[in-house]
Short mmCIF file of C-alpha atoms in Angstrom, two decimals:
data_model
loop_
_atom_site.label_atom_id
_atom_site.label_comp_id
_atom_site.label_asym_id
_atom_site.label_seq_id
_atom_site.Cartn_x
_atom_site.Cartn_y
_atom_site.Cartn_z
CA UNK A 1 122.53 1.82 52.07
CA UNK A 2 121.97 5.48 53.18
CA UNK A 3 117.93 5.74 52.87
CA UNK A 4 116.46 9.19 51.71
CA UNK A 5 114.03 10.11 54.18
CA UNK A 6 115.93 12.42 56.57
CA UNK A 7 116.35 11.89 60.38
CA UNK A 8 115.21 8.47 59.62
CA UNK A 9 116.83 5.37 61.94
CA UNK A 10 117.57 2.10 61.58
CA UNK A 11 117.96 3.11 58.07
CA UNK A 12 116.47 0.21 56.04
CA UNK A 13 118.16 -1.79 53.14
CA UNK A 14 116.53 -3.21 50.13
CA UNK A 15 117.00 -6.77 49.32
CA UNK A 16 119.82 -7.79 47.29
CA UNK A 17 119.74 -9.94 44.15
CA UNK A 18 119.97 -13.65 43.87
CA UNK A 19 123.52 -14.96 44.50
CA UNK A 20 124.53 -11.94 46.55
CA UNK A 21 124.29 -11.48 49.87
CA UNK A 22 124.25 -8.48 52.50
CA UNK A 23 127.74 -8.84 53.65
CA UNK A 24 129.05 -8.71 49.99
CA UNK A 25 127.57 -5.35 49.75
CA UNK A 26 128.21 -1.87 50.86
CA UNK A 27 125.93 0.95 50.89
CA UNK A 28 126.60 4.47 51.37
CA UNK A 29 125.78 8.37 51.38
CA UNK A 30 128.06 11.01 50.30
CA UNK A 31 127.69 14.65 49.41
CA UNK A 32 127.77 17.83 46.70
CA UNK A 33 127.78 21.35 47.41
CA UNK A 34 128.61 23.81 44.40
CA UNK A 35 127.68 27.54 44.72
CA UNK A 36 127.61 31.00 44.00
CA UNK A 37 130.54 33.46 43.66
CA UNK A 38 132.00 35.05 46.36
CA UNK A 39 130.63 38.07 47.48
CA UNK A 40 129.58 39.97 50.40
CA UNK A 41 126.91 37.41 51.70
CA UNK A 42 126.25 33.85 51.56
CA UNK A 43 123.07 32.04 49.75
CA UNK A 44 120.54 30.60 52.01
CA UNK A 45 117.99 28.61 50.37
CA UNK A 46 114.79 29.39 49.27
CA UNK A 47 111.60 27.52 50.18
CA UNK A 48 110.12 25.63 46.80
CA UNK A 49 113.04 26.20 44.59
CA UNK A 50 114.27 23.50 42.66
CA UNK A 51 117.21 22.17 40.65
CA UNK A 52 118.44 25.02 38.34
CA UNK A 53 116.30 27.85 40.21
CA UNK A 54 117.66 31.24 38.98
CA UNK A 55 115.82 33.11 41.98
CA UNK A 56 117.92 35.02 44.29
CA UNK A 57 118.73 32.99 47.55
CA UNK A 58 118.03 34.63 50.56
CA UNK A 59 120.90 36.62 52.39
CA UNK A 60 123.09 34.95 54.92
CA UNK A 61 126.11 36.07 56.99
CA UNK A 62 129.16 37.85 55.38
CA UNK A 63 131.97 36.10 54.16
CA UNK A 64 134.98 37.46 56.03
CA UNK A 65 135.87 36.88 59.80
CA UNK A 66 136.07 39.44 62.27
CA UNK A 67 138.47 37.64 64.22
CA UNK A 68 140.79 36.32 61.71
CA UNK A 69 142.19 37.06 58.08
CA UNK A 70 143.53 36.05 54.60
CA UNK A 71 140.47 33.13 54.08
CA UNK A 72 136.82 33.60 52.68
CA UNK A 73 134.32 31.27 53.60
CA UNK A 74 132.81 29.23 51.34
CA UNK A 75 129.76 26.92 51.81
CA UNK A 76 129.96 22.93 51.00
CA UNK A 77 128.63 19.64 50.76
CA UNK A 78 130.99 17.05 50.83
CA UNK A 79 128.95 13.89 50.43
CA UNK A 80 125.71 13.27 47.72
CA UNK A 81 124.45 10.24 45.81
CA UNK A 82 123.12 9.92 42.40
CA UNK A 83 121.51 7.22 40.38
CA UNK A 84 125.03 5.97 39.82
CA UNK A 85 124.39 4.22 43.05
CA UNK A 86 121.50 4.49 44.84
CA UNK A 87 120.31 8.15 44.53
CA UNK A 88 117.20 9.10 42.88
CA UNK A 89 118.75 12.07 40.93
CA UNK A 90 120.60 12.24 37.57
CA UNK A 91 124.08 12.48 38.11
CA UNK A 92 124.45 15.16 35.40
CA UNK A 93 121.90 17.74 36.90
CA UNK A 94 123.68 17.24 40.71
CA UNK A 95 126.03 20.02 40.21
CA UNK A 96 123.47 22.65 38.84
CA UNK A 97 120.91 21.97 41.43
CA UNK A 98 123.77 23.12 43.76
CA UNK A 99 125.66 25.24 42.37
CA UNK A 100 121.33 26.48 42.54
CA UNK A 101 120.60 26.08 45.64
CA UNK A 102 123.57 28.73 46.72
CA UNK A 103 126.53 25.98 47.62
CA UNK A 104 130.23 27.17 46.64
CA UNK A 105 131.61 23.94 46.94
CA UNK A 106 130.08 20.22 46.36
CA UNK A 107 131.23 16.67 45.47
CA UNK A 108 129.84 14.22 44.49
CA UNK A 109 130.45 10.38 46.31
CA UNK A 110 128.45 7.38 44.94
CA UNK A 111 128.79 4.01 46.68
CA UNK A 112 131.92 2.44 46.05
CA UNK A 113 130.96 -1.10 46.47
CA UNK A 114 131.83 -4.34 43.99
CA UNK A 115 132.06 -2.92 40.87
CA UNK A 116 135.72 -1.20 40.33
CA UNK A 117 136.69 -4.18 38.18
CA UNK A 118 136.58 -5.23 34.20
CA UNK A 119 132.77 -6.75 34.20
CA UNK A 120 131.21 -3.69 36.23
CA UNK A 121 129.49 -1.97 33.30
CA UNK A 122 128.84 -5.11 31.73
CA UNK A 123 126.99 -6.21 34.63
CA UNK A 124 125.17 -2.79 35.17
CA UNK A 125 124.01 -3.06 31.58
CA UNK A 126 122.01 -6.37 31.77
CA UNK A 127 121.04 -6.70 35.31
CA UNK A 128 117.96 -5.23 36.92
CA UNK A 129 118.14 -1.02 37.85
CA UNK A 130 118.19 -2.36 41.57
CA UNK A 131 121.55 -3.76 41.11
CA UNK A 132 123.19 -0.47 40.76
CA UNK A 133 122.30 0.27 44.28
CA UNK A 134 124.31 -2.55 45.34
CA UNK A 135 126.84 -2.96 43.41
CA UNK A 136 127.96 0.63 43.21
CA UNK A 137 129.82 2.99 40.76
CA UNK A 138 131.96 0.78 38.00
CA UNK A 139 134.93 2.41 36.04
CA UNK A 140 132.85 4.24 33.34
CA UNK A 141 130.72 5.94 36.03
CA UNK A 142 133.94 7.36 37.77
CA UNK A 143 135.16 8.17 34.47
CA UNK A 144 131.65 10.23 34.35
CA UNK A 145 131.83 11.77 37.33
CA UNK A 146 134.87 13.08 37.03
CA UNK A 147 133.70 14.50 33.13
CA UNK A 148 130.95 16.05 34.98
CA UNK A 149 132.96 17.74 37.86
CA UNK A 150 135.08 19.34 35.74
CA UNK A 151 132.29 20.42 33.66
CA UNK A 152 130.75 22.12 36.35
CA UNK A 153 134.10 23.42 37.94
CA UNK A 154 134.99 26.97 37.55
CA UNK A 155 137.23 28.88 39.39
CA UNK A 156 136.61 31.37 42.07
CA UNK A 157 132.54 30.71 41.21
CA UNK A 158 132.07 27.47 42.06
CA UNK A 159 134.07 24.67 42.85
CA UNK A 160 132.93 20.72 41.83
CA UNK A 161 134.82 17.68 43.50
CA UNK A 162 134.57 13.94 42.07
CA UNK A 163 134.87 11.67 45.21
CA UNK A 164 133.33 8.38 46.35
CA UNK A 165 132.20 6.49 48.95
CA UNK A 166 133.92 3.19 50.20
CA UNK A 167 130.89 1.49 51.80
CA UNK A 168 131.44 -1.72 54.20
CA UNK A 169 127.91 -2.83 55.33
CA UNK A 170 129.10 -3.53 58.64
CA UNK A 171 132.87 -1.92 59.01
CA UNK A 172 131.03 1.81 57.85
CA UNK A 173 131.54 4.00 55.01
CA UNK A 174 134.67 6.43 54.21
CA UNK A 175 134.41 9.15 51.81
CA UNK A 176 137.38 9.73 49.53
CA UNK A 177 138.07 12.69 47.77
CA UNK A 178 140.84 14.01 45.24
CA UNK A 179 142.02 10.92 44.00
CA UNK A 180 142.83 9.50 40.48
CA UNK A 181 141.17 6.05 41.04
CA UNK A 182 138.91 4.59 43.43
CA UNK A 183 138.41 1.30 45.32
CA UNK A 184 135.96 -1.10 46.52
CA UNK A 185 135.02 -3.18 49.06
CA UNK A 186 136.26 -6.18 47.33
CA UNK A 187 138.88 -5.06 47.07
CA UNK A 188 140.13 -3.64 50.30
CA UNK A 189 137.12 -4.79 52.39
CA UNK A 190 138.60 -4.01 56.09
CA UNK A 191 140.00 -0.53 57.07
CA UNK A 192 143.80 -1.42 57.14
CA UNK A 193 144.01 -2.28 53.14
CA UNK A 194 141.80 0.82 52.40
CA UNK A 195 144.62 2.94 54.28
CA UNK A 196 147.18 1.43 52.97
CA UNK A 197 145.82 2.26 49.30
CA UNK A 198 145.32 5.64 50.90
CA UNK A 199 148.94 5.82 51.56
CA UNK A 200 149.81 3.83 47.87
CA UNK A 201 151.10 5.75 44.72
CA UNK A 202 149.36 5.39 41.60
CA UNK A 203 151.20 2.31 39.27
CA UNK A 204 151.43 0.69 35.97
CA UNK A 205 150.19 -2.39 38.21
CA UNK A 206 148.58 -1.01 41.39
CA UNK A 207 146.55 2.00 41.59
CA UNK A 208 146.41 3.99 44.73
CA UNK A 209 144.96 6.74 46.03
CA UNK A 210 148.12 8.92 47.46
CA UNK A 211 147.54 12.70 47.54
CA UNK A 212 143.88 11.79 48.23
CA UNK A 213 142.25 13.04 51.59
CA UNK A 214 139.35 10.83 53.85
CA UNK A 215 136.76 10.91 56.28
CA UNK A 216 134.48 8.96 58.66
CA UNK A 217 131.05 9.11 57.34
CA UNK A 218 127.81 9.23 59.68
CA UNK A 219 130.38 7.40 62.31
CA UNK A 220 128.78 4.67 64.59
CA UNK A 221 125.99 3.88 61.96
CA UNK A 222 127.19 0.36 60.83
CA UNK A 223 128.10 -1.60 63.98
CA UNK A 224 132.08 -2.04 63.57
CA UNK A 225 132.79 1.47 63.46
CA UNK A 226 135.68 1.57 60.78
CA UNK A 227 136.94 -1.59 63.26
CA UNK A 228 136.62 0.49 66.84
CA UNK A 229 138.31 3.57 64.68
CA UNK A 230 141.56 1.37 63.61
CA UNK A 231 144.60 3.30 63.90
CA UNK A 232 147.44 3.45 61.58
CA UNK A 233 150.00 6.80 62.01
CA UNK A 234 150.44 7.03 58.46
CA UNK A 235 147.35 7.37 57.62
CA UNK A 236 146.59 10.26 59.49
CA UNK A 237 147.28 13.12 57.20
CA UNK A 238 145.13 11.48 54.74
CA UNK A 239 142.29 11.27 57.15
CA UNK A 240 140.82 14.78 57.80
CA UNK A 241 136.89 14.67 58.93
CA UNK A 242 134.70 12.78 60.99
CA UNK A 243 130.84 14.02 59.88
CA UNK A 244 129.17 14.99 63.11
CA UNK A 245 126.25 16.59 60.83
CA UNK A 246 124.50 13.86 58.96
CA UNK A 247 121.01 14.68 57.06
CA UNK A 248 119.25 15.79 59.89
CA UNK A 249 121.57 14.17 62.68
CA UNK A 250 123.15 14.65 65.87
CA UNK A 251 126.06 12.11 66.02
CA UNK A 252 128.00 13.03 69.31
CA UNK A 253 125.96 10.70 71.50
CA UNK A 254 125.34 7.95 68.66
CA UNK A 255 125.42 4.56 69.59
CA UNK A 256 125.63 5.63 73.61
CA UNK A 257 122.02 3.89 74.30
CA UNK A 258 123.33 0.91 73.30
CA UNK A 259 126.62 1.22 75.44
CA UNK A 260 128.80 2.34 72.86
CA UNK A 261 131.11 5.70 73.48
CA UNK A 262 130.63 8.48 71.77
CA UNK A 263 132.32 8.56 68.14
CA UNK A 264 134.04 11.77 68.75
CA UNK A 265 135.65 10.65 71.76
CA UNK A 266 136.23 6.86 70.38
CA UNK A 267 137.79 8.48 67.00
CA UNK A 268 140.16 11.11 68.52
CA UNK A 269 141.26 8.41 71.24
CA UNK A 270 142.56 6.46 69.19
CA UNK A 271 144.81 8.71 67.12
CA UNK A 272 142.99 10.50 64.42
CA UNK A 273 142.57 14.34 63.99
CA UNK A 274 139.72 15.12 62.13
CA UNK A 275 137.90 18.77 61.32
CA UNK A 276 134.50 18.18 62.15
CA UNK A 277 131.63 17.93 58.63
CA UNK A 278 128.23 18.17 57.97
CA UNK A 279 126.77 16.63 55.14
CA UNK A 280 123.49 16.49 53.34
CA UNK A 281 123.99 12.99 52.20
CA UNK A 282 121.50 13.70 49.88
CA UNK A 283 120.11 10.51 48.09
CA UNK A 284 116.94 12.54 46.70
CA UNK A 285 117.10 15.07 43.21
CA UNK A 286 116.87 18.27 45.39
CA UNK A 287 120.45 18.66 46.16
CA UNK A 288 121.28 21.39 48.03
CA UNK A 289 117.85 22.67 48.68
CA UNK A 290 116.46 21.15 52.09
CA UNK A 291 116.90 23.00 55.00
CA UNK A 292 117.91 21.17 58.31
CA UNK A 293 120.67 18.68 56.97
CA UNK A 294 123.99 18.68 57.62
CA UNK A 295 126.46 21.41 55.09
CA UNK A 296 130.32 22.79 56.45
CA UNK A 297 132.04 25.89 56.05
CA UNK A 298 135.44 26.21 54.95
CA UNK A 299 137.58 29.28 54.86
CA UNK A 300 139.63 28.97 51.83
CA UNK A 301 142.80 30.87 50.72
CA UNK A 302 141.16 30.70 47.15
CA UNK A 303 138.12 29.80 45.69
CA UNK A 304 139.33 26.33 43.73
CA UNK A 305 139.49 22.49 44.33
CA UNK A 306 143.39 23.75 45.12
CA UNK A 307 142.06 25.70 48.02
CA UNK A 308 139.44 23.57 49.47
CA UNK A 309 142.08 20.70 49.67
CA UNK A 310 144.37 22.91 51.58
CA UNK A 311 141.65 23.98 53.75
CA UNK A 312 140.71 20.57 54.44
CA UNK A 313 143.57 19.23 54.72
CA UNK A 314 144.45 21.98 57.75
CA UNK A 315 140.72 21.33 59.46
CA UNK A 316 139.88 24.72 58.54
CA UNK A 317 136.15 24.42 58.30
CA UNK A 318 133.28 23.77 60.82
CA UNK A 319 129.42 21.84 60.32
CA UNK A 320 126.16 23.50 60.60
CA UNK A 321 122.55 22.32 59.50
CA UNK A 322 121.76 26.11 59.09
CA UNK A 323 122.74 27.53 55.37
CA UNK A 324 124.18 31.15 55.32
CA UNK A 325 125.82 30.55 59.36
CA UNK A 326 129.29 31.57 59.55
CA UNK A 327 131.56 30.13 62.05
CA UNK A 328 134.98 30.96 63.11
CA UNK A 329 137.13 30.38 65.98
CA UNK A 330 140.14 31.04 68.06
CA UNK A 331 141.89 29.87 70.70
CA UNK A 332 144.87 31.48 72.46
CA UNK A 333 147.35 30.08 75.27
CA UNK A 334 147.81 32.88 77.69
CA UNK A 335 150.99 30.69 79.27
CA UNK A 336 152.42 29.46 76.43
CA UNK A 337 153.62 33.59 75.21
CA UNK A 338 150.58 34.35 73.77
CA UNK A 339 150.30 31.50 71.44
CA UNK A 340 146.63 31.66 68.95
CA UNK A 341 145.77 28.98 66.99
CA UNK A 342 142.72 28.68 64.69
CA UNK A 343 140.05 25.65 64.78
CA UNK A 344 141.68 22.75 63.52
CA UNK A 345 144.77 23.40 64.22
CA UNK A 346 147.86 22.35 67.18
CA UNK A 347 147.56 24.49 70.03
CA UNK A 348 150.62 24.93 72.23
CA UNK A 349 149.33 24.62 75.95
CA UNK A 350 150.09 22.55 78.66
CA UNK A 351 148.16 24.27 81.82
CA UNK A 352 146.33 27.11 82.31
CA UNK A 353 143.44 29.59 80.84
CA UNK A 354 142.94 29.75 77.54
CA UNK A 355 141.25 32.41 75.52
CA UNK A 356 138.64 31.73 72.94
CA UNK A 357 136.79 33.86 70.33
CA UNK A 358 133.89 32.65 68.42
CA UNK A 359 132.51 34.86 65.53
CA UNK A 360 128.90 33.46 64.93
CA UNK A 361 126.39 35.15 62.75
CA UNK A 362 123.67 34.36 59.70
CA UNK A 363 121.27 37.07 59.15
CA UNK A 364 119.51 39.62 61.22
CA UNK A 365 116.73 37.92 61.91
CA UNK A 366 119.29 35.81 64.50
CA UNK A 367 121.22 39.14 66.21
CA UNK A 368 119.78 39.05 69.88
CA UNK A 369 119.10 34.78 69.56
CA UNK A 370 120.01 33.10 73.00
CA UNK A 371 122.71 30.81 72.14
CA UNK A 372 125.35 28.61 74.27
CA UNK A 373 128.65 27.79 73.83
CA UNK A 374 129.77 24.25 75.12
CA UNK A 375 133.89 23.72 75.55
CA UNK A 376 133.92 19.73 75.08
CA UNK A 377 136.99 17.78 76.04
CA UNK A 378 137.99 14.08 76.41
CA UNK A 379 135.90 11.59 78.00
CA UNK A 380 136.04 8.29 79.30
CA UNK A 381 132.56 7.51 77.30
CA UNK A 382 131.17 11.21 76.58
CA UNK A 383 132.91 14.25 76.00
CA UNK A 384 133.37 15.93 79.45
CA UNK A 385 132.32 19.68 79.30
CA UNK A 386 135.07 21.81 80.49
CA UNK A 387 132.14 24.92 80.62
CA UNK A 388 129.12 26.39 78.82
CA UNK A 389 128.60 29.34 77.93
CA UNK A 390 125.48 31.72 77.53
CA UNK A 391 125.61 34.19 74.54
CA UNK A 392 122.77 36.36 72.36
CA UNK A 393 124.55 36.11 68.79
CA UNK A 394 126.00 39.38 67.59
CA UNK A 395 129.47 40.52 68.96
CA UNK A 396 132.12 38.80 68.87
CA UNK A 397 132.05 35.94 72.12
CA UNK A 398 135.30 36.21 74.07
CA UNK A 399 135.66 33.98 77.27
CA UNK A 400 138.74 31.85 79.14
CA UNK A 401 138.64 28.83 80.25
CA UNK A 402 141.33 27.14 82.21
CA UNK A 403 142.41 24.04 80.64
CA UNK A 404 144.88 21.33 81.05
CA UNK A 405 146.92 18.81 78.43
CA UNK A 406 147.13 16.06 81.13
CA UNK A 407 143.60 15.77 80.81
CA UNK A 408 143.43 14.90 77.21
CA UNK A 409 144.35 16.43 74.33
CA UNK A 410 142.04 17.90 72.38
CA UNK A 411 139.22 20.80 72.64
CA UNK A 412 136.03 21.19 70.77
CA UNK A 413 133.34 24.02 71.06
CA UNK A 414 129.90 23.22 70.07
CA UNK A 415 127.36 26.02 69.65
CA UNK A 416 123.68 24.74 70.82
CA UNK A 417 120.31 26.20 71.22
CA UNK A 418 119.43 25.66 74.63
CA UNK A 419 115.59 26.18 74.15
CA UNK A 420 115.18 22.85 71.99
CA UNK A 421 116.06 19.61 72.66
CA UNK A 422 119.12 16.95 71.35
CA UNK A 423 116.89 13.94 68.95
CA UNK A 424 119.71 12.08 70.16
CA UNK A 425 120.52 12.64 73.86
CA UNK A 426 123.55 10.84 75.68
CA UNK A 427 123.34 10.47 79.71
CA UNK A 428 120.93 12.15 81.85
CA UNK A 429 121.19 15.71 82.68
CA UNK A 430 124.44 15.76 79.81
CA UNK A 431 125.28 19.54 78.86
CA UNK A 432 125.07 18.36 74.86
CA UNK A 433 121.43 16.89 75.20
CA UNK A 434 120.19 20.28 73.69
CA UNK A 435 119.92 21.34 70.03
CA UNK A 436 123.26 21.35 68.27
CA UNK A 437 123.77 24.08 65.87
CA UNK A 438 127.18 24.08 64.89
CA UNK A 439 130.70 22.24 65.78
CA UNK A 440 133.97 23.52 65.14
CA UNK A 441 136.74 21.36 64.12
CA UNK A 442 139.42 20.36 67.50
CA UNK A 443 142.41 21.78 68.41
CA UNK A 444 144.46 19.24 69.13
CA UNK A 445 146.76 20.26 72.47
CA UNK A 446 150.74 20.12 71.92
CA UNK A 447 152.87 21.41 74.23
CA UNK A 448 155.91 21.00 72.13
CA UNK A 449 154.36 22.81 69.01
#
């Protein structure tokens, strides 16, 4: 299970009841953001507020790009817990707190575990509180959730997503969002049957959760990592994040002190192409609140569970673990006629410079802040850095950078503080062992685009 205190590792696990053992259970951490309309600025939280504040958030960065248009960026968390699995919060005041705390968009994604079946509530109603952090949501706490999403839903204010979180103790956990039903471990306890129900129309007989979209949670955590990142090509629509930002963690270099490549590089290797999250994970009653854990922008179209679907579904967002920080990114071919493409998104390239432009900004207490920018491509182990980049935050960064497709296929810029250190450092004298502060979603290199 996902433990509450942040930055904590090895997260610990309480014991399970008689008659069930670790392996039969999955724990998790998933996340809510819900917010405040749009307007000109963006809600930063206030120190000491709590759930249901009515006090004005501090100001953050405006809502529109300067380098692109048609999107407004809204502020999310994709992955929180309640006491419908092992939270500490009551599910119904999640949204509120928030919606509160100056989130736009938030979901909700309690432990899918062993309960999706006929005796779940039964069970949850005579066994001990502890089991519910075990077992996971049944069928009449999804049927809740989703009561209390669209409860707290409202369009162009705030937008409230029921999700969940498949949660193999040793495989890892996948968040799910926008689907009709949900499924367990018992279920489909290995990656390949979860995709496959991914891919799977809703039946009379066999629910499924096409039309639903995915992502890696807190990736490298459990020691199978979703089976070494298993693979399957139609799957990969349905799978659009990989959470980067997790409470108060780094993830790039996780696992590497214990010989294991980094999870961006081992997840994009083998076929997915995720946008890049951060999540709060939250597992206390504050949501939304806490400064330092992981959140994501997204630049919607429109403000509605619609519109964040379509902007996750086209990687259009980026993770932070700074409220109020707006990111937004470019990247232009200057061989392939001019070709731009936003974060996220194919880029048609094959050799040569390419332009980027990075719009960065919170409040003005960060114009003149000494920032880096680091251009991360494919490694055998780490990301290689293709070049870093020295910036105060204000205008508008513009710099080229020659790259190449035969040298993998994909580009990611991470934005780092070069002052403070990386809590989670990969080799020795690394670029990345600084302080991240945000990561934009890849583009993914096509030359045939």
């Amino acid at each position: 299970m996902c433990d509450d205190s942040p930055g904590s590792r090895p997260h610990t696990h309480p014991e399970p009841p008689p008659g069930l053992s670790r392996r039969a259970v999955a724990a998790a951490g998933p996340g809510l953001l819900i917010a405040s309309a749009l307007g000109g600025s963006t809600g930063a939280i206030a120190p000491g507020a709590a759930w249901g504040s009515t006090g004005k958030p501090r100001i953050g960065a405006a809502r529109r790009s300067r380098i692109t248009k048609g999107t407004v960026l809204m502020h999310a968390d994709m992955h929180n817990h309640t006491l419908l699995s092992d939270g500490d919060g009551k599910p119904a005041r999640a949204f509120a707190s928030m919606r509160s705390a100056g989130l736009d968009v938030a979901a909700l994604t309690d432990h899918a575990t062993l309960s999706d079946n006929l005796l779940g509530d039964v069970l949850a109603g005579i066994l001990p509180a502890e089991y519910k952090g075990l077992a996971g949501i049944t069928q009449g706490d999804w049927a809740r959730t989703g009561r209390l999403a669209d409860a707290a839903n409202k369009d162009g204010r705030f937008t409230a997503i029921r999700g969940f979180e498949w949660s193999e103790p040793l495989i890892g956990h996948v968040n799910v969002w926008f689907t009709e039903h949900y499924i367990d471990v018992l279920q489909a306890g290995l990656m390949e049957p979860l995709l496959t129900w991914l891919r799977r129309e809703p039946g009379l007989v066999l629910d499924g959760g096409r039309g639903g979209l995915a992502g890696f949670n807190h990736p490298g955590r459990e020691p199978g990592r979703f089976q070494e990142f298993t693979f399957d090509p139609r799957a990969r629509k349905h799978v659009v994040s990989l959470e980067l930002f997790n409470r108060g963690d780094d993830y790039l270099f996780e696992g590497y002190a214990d010989g294991l490549s980094s999870p961006l590089v081992a997840c994009l290797a083998a076929g997915w192409t995720p946008g890049i999250l951060g999540v709060t994970d939250e597992h206390g009653s504050d949501w939304g609140f806490p400064e330092g854990k992981g959140r994501t922008g997204m630049w919607v179209k429109e403000h509605s569970r619609a519109g964040v679907k379509e902007a996750m579904r086209k990687r259009r967002f980026f993770a932070t673990r700074t409220s109020g920080l707006r990111v937004d990114a470019t990247a232009t071919s200057l061989r392939s006629h001019g070709r731009t493409a936003r974060m996220g998104r194919p880029l048609r390239h094959r050799r040569g410079p390419v332009r980027f432009r990075l719009d960065l900004a919170r409040d003005r207490s960060w114009i003149g802040r000494d920032l880096e920018v680091q251009v991360l491509r494919p490694g055998n182990d780490v990301p290689e850095v293709a070049d870093v980049i020295p910036f105060k935050v204000g205008p508008v960064v513009d710099f080229t950078v020659p790259i190449r497709y035969g040298q993998g296929e994909w580009i990611c810029l991470r934005i780092a503080d070069p002052a403070e250190p990386n809590a989670s450092p990969g080799p020795d004298g690394h670029p990345c062992n600084n302080l991240g502060i945000a990561y934009t979603s890849p583009w993914y290199l096509n030359p045939e685009v």
